[in-house]
PDB file of C-alpha atoms and ligand atoms in Angstrom:
ATOM      1  CA  MET A  54     -26.686  16.133  -9.264  1.00  0.00           C
ATOM      2  CA  ALA A  55     -23.887  13.609  -9.005  1.00  0.00           C
ATOM      3  CA  ILE A  56     -23.588   9.934  -8.273  1.00  0.00           C
ATOM      4  CA  GLY A  57     -21.633   9.165  -5.110  1.00  0.00           C
ATOM      5  CA  VAL A  58     -19.586   5.996  -4.862  1.00  0.00           C
ATOM      6  CA  PHE A  59     -18.422   4.875  -1.431  1.00  0.00           C
ATOM      7  CA  ASP A  60     -15.920   2.314  -0.189  1.00  0.00           C
ATOM      8  CA  SER A  61     -13.545   1.943   2.729  1.00  0.00           C
ATOM      9  CA  GLY A  62     -10.681   2.337   0.263  1.00  0.00           C
ATOM     10  CA  VAL A  63      -9.604   1.746  -3.314  1.00  0.00           C
ATOM     11  CA  GLY A  64     -11.618  -1.437  -3.928  1.00  0.00           C
ATOM     12  CA  GLY A  65     -14.763   0.447  -4.905  1.00  0.00           C
ATOM     13  CA  LEU A  66     -12.819   2.066  -7.737  1.00  0.00           C
ATOM     14  CA  THR A  67     -13.353  -1.167  -9.683  1.00  0.00           C
ATOM     15  CA  VAL A  68     -17.097  -0.508  -9.561  1.00  0.00           C
ATOM     16  CA  HIS A  69     -16.674   3.220 -10.072  1.00  0.00           C
ATOM     17  CA  HIS A  70     -14.571   2.588 -13.184  1.00  0.00           C
ATOM     18  CA  ARG A  71     -17.315   0.472 -14.741  1.00  0.00           C
ATOM     19  CA  LEU A  72     -19.973   3.053 -13.808  1.00  0.00           C
ATOM     20  CA  VAL A  73     -17.934   5.814 -15.457  1.00  0.00           C
ATOM     21  CA  GLU A  74     -17.653   3.729 -18.632  1.00  0.00           C
ATOM     22  CA  ARG A  75     -21.393   3.098 -18.575  1.00  0.00           C
ATOM     23  CA  PHE A  76     -22.410   6.714 -17.813  1.00  0.00           C
ATOM     24  CA  PRO A  77     -19.610   8.810 -19.363  1.00  0.00           C
ATOM     25  CA  ALA A  78     -21.456  12.125 -19.137  1.00  0.00           C
ATOM     26  CA  ALA A  79     -22.545  11.680 -15.520  1.00  0.00           C
ATOM     27  CA  ASP A  80     -20.888  13.482 -12.591  1.00  0.00           C
ATOM     28  CA  PHE A  81     -19.212  11.175 -10.063  1.00  0.00           C
ATOM     29  CA  ILE A  82     -17.782  11.756  -6.601  1.00  0.00           C
ATOM     30  CA  TYR A  83     -15.853   8.864  -5.083  1.00  0.00           C
ATOM     31  CA  LEU A  84     -15.222   8.718  -1.344  1.00  0.00           C
ATOM     32  CA  ALA A  85     -12.699   6.346   0.210  1.00  0.00           C
ATOM     33  CA  ASP A  86     -12.855   6.122   4.009  1.00  0.00           C
ATOM     34  CA  GLN A  87      -9.193   5.211   4.204  1.00  0.00           C
ATOM     35  CA  ALA A  88      -8.765   6.678   7.689  1.00  0.00           C
ATOM     36  CA  ASN A  89     -10.962   3.830   8.927  1.00  0.00           C
ATOM     37  CA  ALA A  90     -10.122   1.041   6.453  1.00  0.00           C
ATOM     38  CA  PRO A  91     -10.314  -1.884   6.461  1.00  0.00           C
ATOM     39  CA  TYR A  92     -13.933  -2.329   7.533  1.00  0.00           C
ATOM     40  CA  GLY A  93     -13.900  -6.133   7.329  1.00  0.00           C
ATOM     41  CA  GLY A  94     -12.704  -6.749  10.893  1.00  0.00           C
ATOM     42  CA  ARG A  95     -14.913  -4.078  12.508  1.00  0.00           C
ATOM     43  CA  SER A  96     -18.109  -4.586  14.517  1.00  0.00           C
ATOM     44  CA  GLY A  97     -21.514  -4.178  12.919  1.00  0.00           C
ATOM     45  CA  GLU A  98     -22.228  -0.947  14.814  1.00  0.00           C
ATOM     46  CA  GLU A  99     -18.959   0.617  13.706  1.00  0.00           C
ATOM     47  CA  ILE A 100     -19.640  -0.301  10.078  1.00  0.00           C
ATOM     48  CA  VAL A 101     -23.133   1.238  10.286  1.00  0.00           C
ATOM     49  CA  GLU A 102     -21.809   4.502  11.750  1.00  0.00           C
ATOM     50  CA  LEU A 103     -18.903   4.806   9.296  1.00  0.00           C
ATOM     51  CA  THR A 104     -21.138   4.057   6.318  1.00  0.00           C
ATOM     52  CA  LYS A 105     -23.677   6.646   7.497  1.00  0.00           C
ATOM     53  CA  ALA A 106     -20.909   9.262   7.860  1.00  0.00           C
ATOM     54  CA  GLY A 107     -19.677   8.498   4.332  1.00  0.00           C
ATOM     55  CA  CYS A 108     -23.173   8.887   2.880  1.00  0.00           C
ATOM     56  CA  VAL A 109     -23.714  12.173   4.745  1.00  0.00           C
ATOM     57  CA  ARG A 110     -20.448  13.489   3.310  1.00  0.00           C
ATOM     58  CA  LEU A 111     -21.428  12.520  -0.245  1.00  0.00           C
ATOM     59  CA  PHE A 112     -24.947  13.953   0.079  1.00  0.00           C
ATOM     60  CA  ALA A 113     -23.373  17.181   1.402  1.00  0.00           C
ATOM     61  CA  GLU A 114     -21.224  17.299  -1.769  1.00  0.00           C
ATOM     62  CA  GLY A 115     -24.427  17.284  -3.830  1.00  0.00           C
ATOM     63  CA  CYS A 116     -24.850  13.583  -4.569  1.00  0.00           C
ATOM     64  CA  ASP A 117     -28.427  12.352  -4.819  1.00  0.00           C
ATOM     65  CA  VAL A 118     -27.678   8.666  -5.154  1.00  0.00           C
ATOM     66  CA  VAL A 119     -24.857   6.950  -3.281  1.00  0.00           C
ATOM     67  CA  VAL A 120     -23.692   3.522  -4.428  1.00  0.00           C
ATOM     68  CA  LEU A 121     -22.062   1.533  -1.633  1.00  0.00           C
ATOM     69  CA  ALA A 122     -19.288  -0.094  -3.667  1.00  0.00           C
ATOM     70  CA  CYS A 123     -18.371  -2.087  -0.596  1.00  0.00           C
ATOM     71  CA  ASN A 124     -19.827  -5.480   0.259  1.00  0.00           C
ATOM     72  CA  THR A 125     -19.054  -5.015   3.929  1.00  0.00           C
ATOM     73  CA  ALA A 126     -21.012  -1.735   4.154  1.00  0.00           C
ATOM     74  CA  ALA A 127     -23.810  -3.024   1.916  1.00  0.00           C
ATOM     75  CA  SER A 128     -24.267  -6.335   3.722  1.00  0.00           C
ATOM     76  CA  VAL A 129     -23.981  -4.991   7.275  1.00  0.00           C
ATOM     77  CA  ALA A 130     -25.288  -1.391   7.112  1.00  0.00           C
ATOM     78  CA  LEU A 131     -27.483  -0.759   4.069  1.00  0.00           C
ATOM     79  CA  ARG A 132     -30.784  -2.202   5.224  1.00  0.00           C
ATOM     80  CA  ARG A 133     -30.382  -0.603   8.671  1.00  0.00           C
ATOM     81  CA  LEU A 134     -29.693   2.835   7.207  1.00  0.00           C
ATOM     82  CA  GLN A 135     -32.527   2.608   4.687  1.00  0.00           C
ATOM     83  CA  GLN A 136     -35.013   1.566   7.334  1.00  0.00           C
ATOM     84  CA  THR A 137     -34.011   3.539  10.388  1.00  0.00           C
ATOM     85  CA  TRP A 138     -32.121   6.629   9.262  1.00  0.00           C
ATOM     86  CA  LEU A 139     -32.688   7.602   5.639  1.00  0.00           C
ATOM     87  CA  PRO A 140     -36.409   8.536   5.778  1.00  0.00           C
ATOM     88  CA  ALA A 141     -35.859  11.193   8.509  1.00  0.00           C
ATOM     89  CA  TYR A 142     -32.603  12.347   6.892  1.00  0.00           C
ATOM     90  CA  ARG A 143     -34.407  12.884   3.567  1.00  0.00           C
ATOM     91  CA  ARG A 144     -36.974  15.073   5.312  1.00  0.00           C
ATOM     92  CA  GLU A 145     -34.154  17.039   6.939  1.00  0.00           C
ATOM     93  CA  LEU A 146     -32.415  17.539   3.574  1.00  0.00           C
ATOM     94  CA  GLY A 147     -35.689  18.394   1.815  1.00  0.00           C
ATOM     95  CA  ARG A 148     -34.765  16.526  -1.385  1.00  0.00           C
ATOM     96  CA  PRO A 149     -34.956  12.936  -2.573  1.00  0.00           C
ATOM     97  CA  VAL A 150     -31.761  10.961  -1.958  1.00  0.00           C
ATOM     98  CA  ASN A 151     -31.102   7.243  -1.901  1.00  0.00           C
ATOM     99  CA  ILE A 152     -28.435   4.678  -1.060  1.00  0.00           C
ATOM    100  CA  LEU A 153     -27.957   1.637  -3.280  1.00  0.00           C
ATOM    101  CA  GLY A 154     -25.806  -1.387  -2.620  1.00  0.00           C
ATOM    102  CA  ILE A 155     -23.723  -3.932  -4.426  1.00  0.00           C
ATOM    103  CA  VAL A 156     -25.035  -7.126  -2.889  1.00  0.00           C
ATOM    104  CA  VAL A 157     -28.487  -7.072  -4.529  1.00  0.00           C
ATOM    105  CA  PRO A 158     -27.078  -6.717  -8.086  1.00  0.00           C
ATOM    106  CA  THR A 159     -24.562  -9.484  -7.336  1.00  0.00           C
ATOM    107  CA  ILE A 160     -27.276 -11.839  -6.117  1.00  0.00           C
ATOM    108  CA  GLU A 161     -29.384 -11.028  -9.189  1.00  0.00           C
ATOM    109  CA  ALA A 162     -26.379 -11.865 -11.395  1.00  0.00           C
ATOM    110  CA  ALA A 163     -25.606 -15.052  -9.435  1.00  0.00           C
ATOM    111  CA  THR A 164     -29.184 -16.365  -9.468  1.00  0.00           C
ATOM    112  CA  GLY A 165     -30.231 -15.036 -12.873  1.00  0.00           C
ATOM    113  CA  LEU A 166     -33.400 -13.805 -11.153  1.00  0.00           C
ATOM    114  CA  PRO A 167     -34.719 -10.358 -10.293  1.00  0.00           C
ATOM    115  CA  TRP A 168     -34.462  -9.428  -6.595  1.00  0.00           C
ATOM    116  CA  GLU A 169     -38.264  -9.504  -6.202  1.00  0.00           C
ATOM    117  CA  HIS A 170     -38.278 -13.209  -7.043  1.00  0.00           C
ATOM    118  CA  GLU A 171     -38.407 -15.539  -4.080  1.00  0.00           C
ATOM    119  CA  ALA A 172     -38.689 -19.288  -4.541  1.00  0.00           C
ATOM    120  CA  GLN A 173     -42.212 -20.715  -4.539  1.00  0.00           C
ATOM    121  CA  TRP A 174     -41.030 -24.281  -4.940  1.00  0.00           C
ATOM    122  CA  ARG A 175     -39.294 -25.099  -1.692  1.00  0.00           C
ATOM    123  CA  GLU A 176     -40.676 -28.643  -1.624  1.00  0.00           C
ATOM    124  CA  GLU A 177     -39.196 -29.605  -4.992  1.00  0.00           C
ATOM    125  CA  LYS A 178     -35.925 -31.520  -5.079  1.00  0.00           C
ATOM    126  CA  ALA A 179     -33.041 -29.982  -7.004  1.00  0.00           C
ATOM    127  CA  GLU A 180     -31.489 -32.468  -9.442  1.00  0.00           C
ATOM    128  CA  LYS A 181     -28.067 -30.890  -9.442  1.00  0.00           C
ATOM    129  CA  VAL A 182     -26.482 -28.430  -7.091  1.00  0.00           C
ATOM    130  CA  ASP A 183     -24.348 -25.620  -8.413  1.00  0.00           C
ATOM    131  CA  VAL A 184     -21.675 -24.829  -5.819  1.00  0.00           C
ATOM    132  CA  LEU A 185     -20.956 -21.136  -5.481  1.00  0.00           C
ATOM    133  CA  GLY A 186     -17.900 -19.923  -3.567  1.00  0.00           C
ATOM    134  CA  VAL A 187     -17.871 -16.426  -2.038  1.00  0.00           C
ATOM    135  CA  PHE A 188     -14.566 -14.807  -1.069  1.00  0.00           C
ATOM    136  CA  ALA A 189     -15.316 -11.951   1.329  1.00  0.00           C
ATOM    137  CA  THR A 190     -14.239  -9.959   4.367  1.00  0.00           C
ATOM    138  CA  PRO A 191     -14.966 -11.515   7.788  1.00  0.00           C
ATOM    139  CA  ALA A 192     -17.847  -9.036   8.381  1.00  0.00           C
ATOM    140  CA  THR A 193     -19.524  -9.884   5.058  1.00  0.00           C
ATOM    141  CA  ALA A 194     -19.019 -13.621   5.612  1.00  0.00           C
ATOM    142  CA  ARG A 195     -20.453 -13.306   9.160  1.00  0.00           C
ATOM    143  CA  SER A 196     -23.558 -11.549   7.826  1.00  0.00           C
ATOM    144  CA  ARG A 197     -24.297 -14.680   5.702  1.00  0.00           C
ATOM    145  CA  VAL A 198     -26.119 -12.394   3.291  1.00  0.00           C
ATOM    146  CA  TYR A 199     -25.134 -14.374   0.202  1.00  0.00           C
ATOM    147  CA  GLU A 200     -26.117 -17.721   1.761  1.00  0.00           C
ATOM    148  CA  ILE A 201     -29.467 -16.409   3.053  1.00  0.00           C
ATOM    149  CA  GLU A 202     -30.578 -14.409   0.025  1.00  0.00           C
ATOM    150  CA  ILE A 203     -29.480 -16.938  -2.600  1.00  0.00           C
ATOM    151  CA  ASP A 204     -31.106 -19.777  -0.679  1.00  0.00           C
ATOM    152  CA  LYS A 205     -34.425 -17.857  -0.726  1.00  0.00           C
ATOM    153  CA  ARG A 206     -34.286 -17.764  -4.520  1.00  0.00           C
ATOM    154  CA  ARG A 207     -32.470 -20.842  -5.791  1.00  0.00           C
ATOM    155  CA  GLN A 208     -32.634 -24.251  -4.143  1.00  0.00           C
ATOM    156  CA  ASP A 209     -30.174 -25.659  -6.647  1.00  0.00           C
ATOM    157  CA  VAL A 210     -27.327 -23.350  -5.600  1.00  0.00           C
ATOM    158  CA  ALA A 211     -25.228 -24.089  -2.507  1.00  0.00           C
ATOM    159  CA  VAL A 212     -23.194 -21.149  -1.208  1.00  0.00           C
ATOM    160  CA  PHE A 213     -19.934 -21.478   0.726  1.00  0.00           C
ATOM    161  CA  SER A 214     -18.156 -18.344   1.981  1.00  0.00           C
ATOM    162  CA  GLU A 215     -14.446 -18.029   2.645  1.00  0.00           C
ATOM    163  CA  PRO A 216     -13.490 -15.106   4.900  1.00  0.00           C
ATOM    164  CA  CYS A 217     -10.153 -13.559   3.901  1.00  0.00           C
ATOM    165  CA  PRO A 218      -9.205 -11.384   6.910  1.00  0.00           C
ATOM    166  CA  GLU A 219      -5.898 -10.016   5.623  1.00  0.00           C
ATOM    167  CA  LEU A 220      -6.576  -9.482   1.945  1.00  0.00           C
ATOM    168  CA  ALA A 221      -8.316  -6.080   1.686  1.00  0.00           C
ATOM    169  CA  ARG A 222      -5.690  -4.522   3.952  1.00  0.00           C
ATOM    170  CA  MET A 223      -2.864  -5.940   1.813  1.00  0.00           C
ATOM    171  CA  ILE A 224      -4.447  -4.714  -1.428  1.00  0.00           C
ATOM    172  CA  GLU A 225      -5.108  -1.314   0.105  1.00  0.00           C
ATOM    173  CA  ALA A 226      -1.430  -1.108   1.104  1.00  0.00           C
ATOM    174  CA  GLY A 227      -0.309  -2.039  -2.439  1.00  0.00           C
ATOM    175  CA  ALA A 228       1.279  -5.387  -1.455  1.00  0.00           C
ATOM    176  CA  PRO A 229       3.378  -7.141  -4.139  1.00  0.00           C
ATOM    177  CA  ARG A 230       1.441  -9.467  -6.420  1.00  0.00           C
ATOM    178  CA  GLU A 231       3.469 -12.559  -5.375  1.00  0.00           C
ATOM    179  CA  GLU A 232       2.425 -12.022  -1.754  1.00  0.00           C
ATOM    180  CA  LEU A 233      -1.187 -11.517  -2.766  1.00  0.00           C
ATOM    181  CA  ALA A 234      -1.075 -14.627  -4.974  1.00  0.00           C
ATOM    182  CA  ALA A 235       0.159 -16.761  -2.055  1.00  0.00           C
ATOM    183  CA  VAL A 236      -2.630 -15.539   0.248  1.00  0.00           C
ATOM    184  CA  ILE A 237      -5.288 -15.993  -2.436  1.00  0.00           C
ATOM    185  CA  ASP A 238      -4.043 -19.497  -3.168  1.00  0.00           C
ATOM    186  CA  ARG A 239      -4.294 -20.374   0.518  1.00  0.00           C
ATOM    187  CA  HIS A 240      -7.921 -19.173   0.651  1.00  0.00           C
ATOM    188  CA  VAL A 241      -8.865 -21.023  -2.538  1.00  0.00           C
ATOM    189  CA  GLN A 242      -7.382 -24.228  -1.059  1.00  0.00           C
ATOM    190  CA  ALA A 243      -9.136 -23.637   2.301  1.00  0.00           C
ATOM    191  CA  LEU A 244     -12.480 -23.269   0.524  1.00  0.00           C
ATOM    192  CA  LYS A 245     -11.818 -26.396  -1.515  1.00  0.00           C
ATOM    193  CA  THR A 246     -11.074 -28.365   1.652  1.00  0.00           C
ATOM    194  CA  ARG A 247     -14.282 -27.149   3.281  1.00  0.00           C
ATOM    195  CA  ILE A 248     -16.495 -27.935   0.275  1.00  0.00           C
ATOM    196  CA  GLY A 249     -14.700 -31.156  -0.664  1.00  0.00           C
ATOM    197  CA  ARG A 250     -14.047 -29.848  -4.183  1.00  0.00           C
ATOM    198  CA  HIS A 251     -13.594 -26.553  -5.972  1.00  0.00           C
ATOM    199  CA  PRO A 252     -16.694 -24.354  -6.442  1.00  0.00           C
ATOM    200  CA  ASP A 253     -18.392 -24.306  -9.872  1.00  0.00           C
ATOM    201  CA  ARG A 254     -18.529 -20.484  -9.833  1.00  0.00           C
ATOM    202  CA  ALA A 255     -17.238 -17.772  -7.539  1.00  0.00           C
ATOM    203  CA  ILE A 256     -18.185 -14.310  -6.328  1.00  0.00           C
ATOM    204  CA  LEU A 257     -15.356 -11.963  -5.398  1.00  0.00           C
ATOM    205  CA  GLY A 258     -17.472 -10.560  -2.558  1.00  0.00           C
ATOM    206  CA  CYS A 259     -15.151  -7.689  -1.681  1.00  0.00           C
ATOM    207  CA  THR A 260     -14.517  -4.967  -4.222  1.00  0.00           C
ATOM    208  CA  HIS A 261     -10.823  -4.916  -3.335  1.00  0.00           C
ATOM    209  CA  TYR A 262     -10.525  -8.482  -4.676  1.00  0.00           C
ATOM    210  CA  GLU A 263     -11.705  -7.398  -8.131  1.00  0.00           C
ATOM    211  CA  ILE A 264      -8.393  -5.504  -8.459  1.00  0.00           C
ATOM    212  CA  VAL A 265      -6.623  -8.889  -8.364  1.00  0.00           C
ATOM    213  CA  ALA A 266      -9.351 -10.917 -10.083  1.00  0.00           C
ATOM    214  CA  ASP A 267      -6.691 -12.465 -12.340  1.00  0.00           C
ATOM    215  CA  LEU A 268      -4.953 -13.953  -9.278  1.00  0.00           C
ATOM    216  CA  PHE A 269      -8.224 -15.562  -8.138  1.00  0.00           C
ATOM    217  CA  GLN A 270      -8.792 -16.811 -11.671  1.00  0.00           C
ATOM    218  CA  ALA A 271      -5.301 -18.365 -11.681  1.00  0.00           C
ATOM    219  CA  ALA A 272      -5.782 -20.011  -8.262  1.00  0.00           C
ATOM    220  CA  LEU A 273      -9.179 -21.513  -9.195  1.00  0.00           C
ATOM    221  CA  PRO A 274      -9.503 -24.304 -11.794  1.00  0.00           C
ATOM    222  CA  ALA A 275      -9.166 -22.905 -15.325  1.00  0.00           C
ATOM    223  CA  GLY A 276     -12.365 -21.400 -16.651  1.00  0.00           C
ATOM    224  CA  THR A 277     -14.200 -21.069 -13.305  1.00  0.00           C
ATOM    225  CA  PRO A 278     -16.730 -18.311 -13.988  1.00  0.00           C
ATOM    226  CA  LEU A 279     -16.433 -15.255 -11.726  1.00  0.00           C
ATOM    227  CA  ILE A 280     -19.546 -13.165 -11.093  1.00  0.00           C
ATOM    228  CA  ARG A 281     -18.408  -9.614 -11.766  1.00  0.00           C
ATOM    229  CA  GLN A 282     -19.715  -7.022  -9.321  1.00  0.00           C
ATOM    230  CA  PRO A 283     -18.756  -3.916 -11.366  1.00  0.00           C
ATOM    231  CA  GLU A 284     -20.756  -5.176 -14.339  1.00  0.00           C
ATOM    232  CA  ALA A 285     -23.724  -6.287 -12.235  1.00  0.00           C
ATOM    233  CA  THR A 286     -23.799  -2.960 -10.366  1.00  0.00           C
ATOM    234  CA  ALA A 287     -23.646  -0.890 -13.560  1.00  0.00           C
ATOM    235  CA  ASP A 288     -26.578  -2.878 -15.001  1.00  0.00           C
ATOM    236  CA  ALA A 289     -28.570  -2.406 -11.790  1.00  0.00           C
ATOM    237  CA  LEU A 290     -27.857   1.343 -11.645  1.00  0.00           C
ATOM    238  CA  ALA A 291     -28.963   1.770 -15.271  1.00  0.00           C
ATOM    239  CA  ARG A 292     -32.269   0.037 -14.465  1.00  0.00           C
ATOM    240  CA  TYR A 293     -32.664   2.107 -11.282  1.00  0.00           C
ATOM    241  CA  LEU A 294     -32.094   5.462 -13.013  1.00  0.00           C
ATOM    242  CA  GLU A 295     -34.578   4.508 -15.704  1.00  0.00           C
ATOM    243  CA  ARG A 296     -37.226   3.789 -13.054  1.00  0.00           C
ATOM    244  CA  HIS A 297     -36.357   6.967 -11.116  1.00  0.00           C
ATOM    245  CA  PRO A 298     -36.233   9.967 -13.450  1.00  0.00           C
ATOM    246  CA  GLU A 299     -36.177  12.232 -10.359  1.00  0.00           C
ATOM    247  CA  PHE A 300     -32.500  11.296 -10.040  1.00  0.00           C
ATOM    248  CA  ARG A 301     -30.498  12.833 -12.864  1.00  0.00           C
ATOM    249  CA  PRO A 302     -26.876  11.693 -12.871  1.00  0.00           C
ATOM    250  CA  GLY A 303     -25.446  15.036 -14.063  1.00  0.00           C
ATOM    251  CA  GLU A 304     -23.971  15.810 -17.460  1.00  0.00           C
ATOM    252  CA  ARG A 305     -20.593  17.492 -17.002  1.00  0.00           C
ATOM    253  CA  GLY A 306     -18.491  14.362 -16.666  1.00  0.00           C
ATOM    254  CA  VAL A 307     -17.172  15.489 -13.264  1.00  0.00           C
ATOM    255  CA  ARG A 308     -14.767  13.015 -11.582  1.00  0.00           C
ATOM    256  CA  ARG A 309     -13.773  13.842  -8.020  1.00  0.00           C
ATOM    257  CA  PHE A 310     -11.959  11.520  -5.641  1.00  0.00           C
ATOM    258  CA  LEU A 311     -12.065  12.191  -1.899  1.00  0.00           C
ATOM    259  CA  THR A 312     -10.374  10.378   0.943  1.00  0.00           C
ATOM    260  CA  THR A 313     -10.593  10.616   4.715  1.00  0.00           C
ATOM    261  CA  GLY A 314      -7.019   9.280   4.713  1.00  0.00           C
ATOM    262  CA  ARG A 315      -3.850  10.577   3.092  1.00  0.00           C
ATOM    263  CA  PRO A 316      -4.597  12.677   0.005  1.00  0.00           C
ATOM    264  CA  GLY A 317      -2.482  12.403  -3.138  1.00  0.00           C
ATOM    265  CA  GLU A 318      -1.753   9.508  -5.426  1.00  0.00           C
ATOM    266  CA  GLN A 319      -3.151   6.051  -4.756  1.00  0.00           C
ATOM    267  CA  ASN A 320      -1.188   2.818  -4.841  1.00  0.00           C
ATOM    268  CA  SER A 321       0.051   1.437  -8.132  1.00  0.00           C
ATOM    269  CA  LEU A 322      -2.428  -1.487  -8.139  1.00  0.00           C
ATOM    270  CA  VAL A 323      -5.117   1.099  -8.906  1.00  0.00           C
ATOM    271  CA  GLU A 324      -3.242   2.159 -11.998  1.00  0.00           C
ATOM    272  CA  THR A 325      -3.324  -1.390 -13.350  1.00  0.00           C
ATOM    273  CA  PHE A 326      -7.052  -1.207 -14.044  1.00  0.00           C
ATOM    274  CA  TRP A 327      -7.592   2.570 -14.162  1.00  0.00           C
ATOM    275  CA  GLY A 328      -4.767   3.230 -16.606  1.00  0.00           C
ATOM    276  CA  THR A 329      -3.520   6.423 -14.981  1.00  0.00           C
ATOM    277  CA  PRO A 330      -2.663   7.379 -11.399  1.00  0.00           C
ATOM    278  CA  LEU A 331      -5.547   8.947  -9.473  1.00  0.00           C
ATOM    279  CA  ARG A 332      -5.137  11.908  -7.158  1.00  0.00           C
ATOM    280  CA  PHE A 333      -7.370  12.104  -4.113  1.00  0.00           C
ATOM    281  CA  GLU A 334      -8.462  15.314  -2.339  1.00  0.00           C
ATOM    282  CA  PRO A 335      -8.953  15.433   1.440  1.00  0.00           C
ATOM    283  CA  ALA A 336     -12.593  14.656   2.335  1.00  0.00           C
TER     284      ALA A 336
HETATM  285  N1  LIG B 239     -13.980  -3.278  -0.405  1.00  0.00           N
HETATM  286  C1  LIG B 239     -14.775  -3.570   0.712  1.00  0.00           C
HETATM  287  C2  LIG B 239     -15.753  -4.682   0.486  1.00  0.00           C
HETATM  288  O1  LIG B 239     -16.213  -4.841  -0.621  1.00  0.00           O
HETATM  289  C3  LIG B 239     -14.228  -3.392   2.079  1.00  0.00           C
HETATM  290  C4  LIG B 239     -12.973  -4.078   2.458  1.00  0.00           C
HETATM  291  C5  LIG B 239     -12.593  -3.720   3.881  1.00  0.00           C
HETATM  292  O2  LIG B 239     -12.554  -2.511   4.162  1.00  0.00           O
HETATM  293  O3  LIG B 239     -12.380  -4.626   4.675  1.00  0.00           O
HETATM  294  O4  LIG B 239     -16.122  -5.388   1.396  1.00  0.00           O
END
């Protein structure tokens, strides 16, 4: 079997890269739905349908587990697909398959609590509030998933999301770093104005933003901790595979990269964290 990794574009490669480091022998197939990127400005129904099509494609390639390395797909579509589509699809396929997301591991990392934990102490007063900023696509911000799920678990954390409508598209198109830095700075300042101060910690809640994490770090006050989604997702996948021995991640070290968009080499921003250019095959 192989592990599928899905994103609208190149952002999910940040997660994929960490997964490959963590499971070097495993077989990986990455799918970028670049024909339909960016997802962040799309309606919920469109995101559900596109995410489903991506998963179907990866299952057809032999993947048993698909990791949605996309906050927009995970926050808008994952629960819907798991509840309303996957059970019947599994029966149709006749083998166990599953879809995992990126939001649950991020919330576990942000709260320091396992997902199963929900606060029992809602009446207690929090002495100090830790302000957590979330930079995300408009669709992820609209879902309020980080606000809702963190609030269920930690009363002493206040979450403020900043939608960044143009950023994933710019990163996907390989925009120059100075242009990206100016946009990121504007969003960091907008969030600061809304909160009344800078956040204590931040989540880069779109995997594209991880590619320019250093620009966020430079725009935020020095030393602001960033919650790293690639790391959190790799930890969560390791725990998942341990609990589910029926899913074997392969052992040939296969690395395939598929795109619904233009095949060939990806933009040079990808090279900055991957080290070498990546060639994509048509999906
Ligand atoms: N990288 C994705 C995310 O984490 C999607 C960005 C987009 O397509 O708008 O949300």
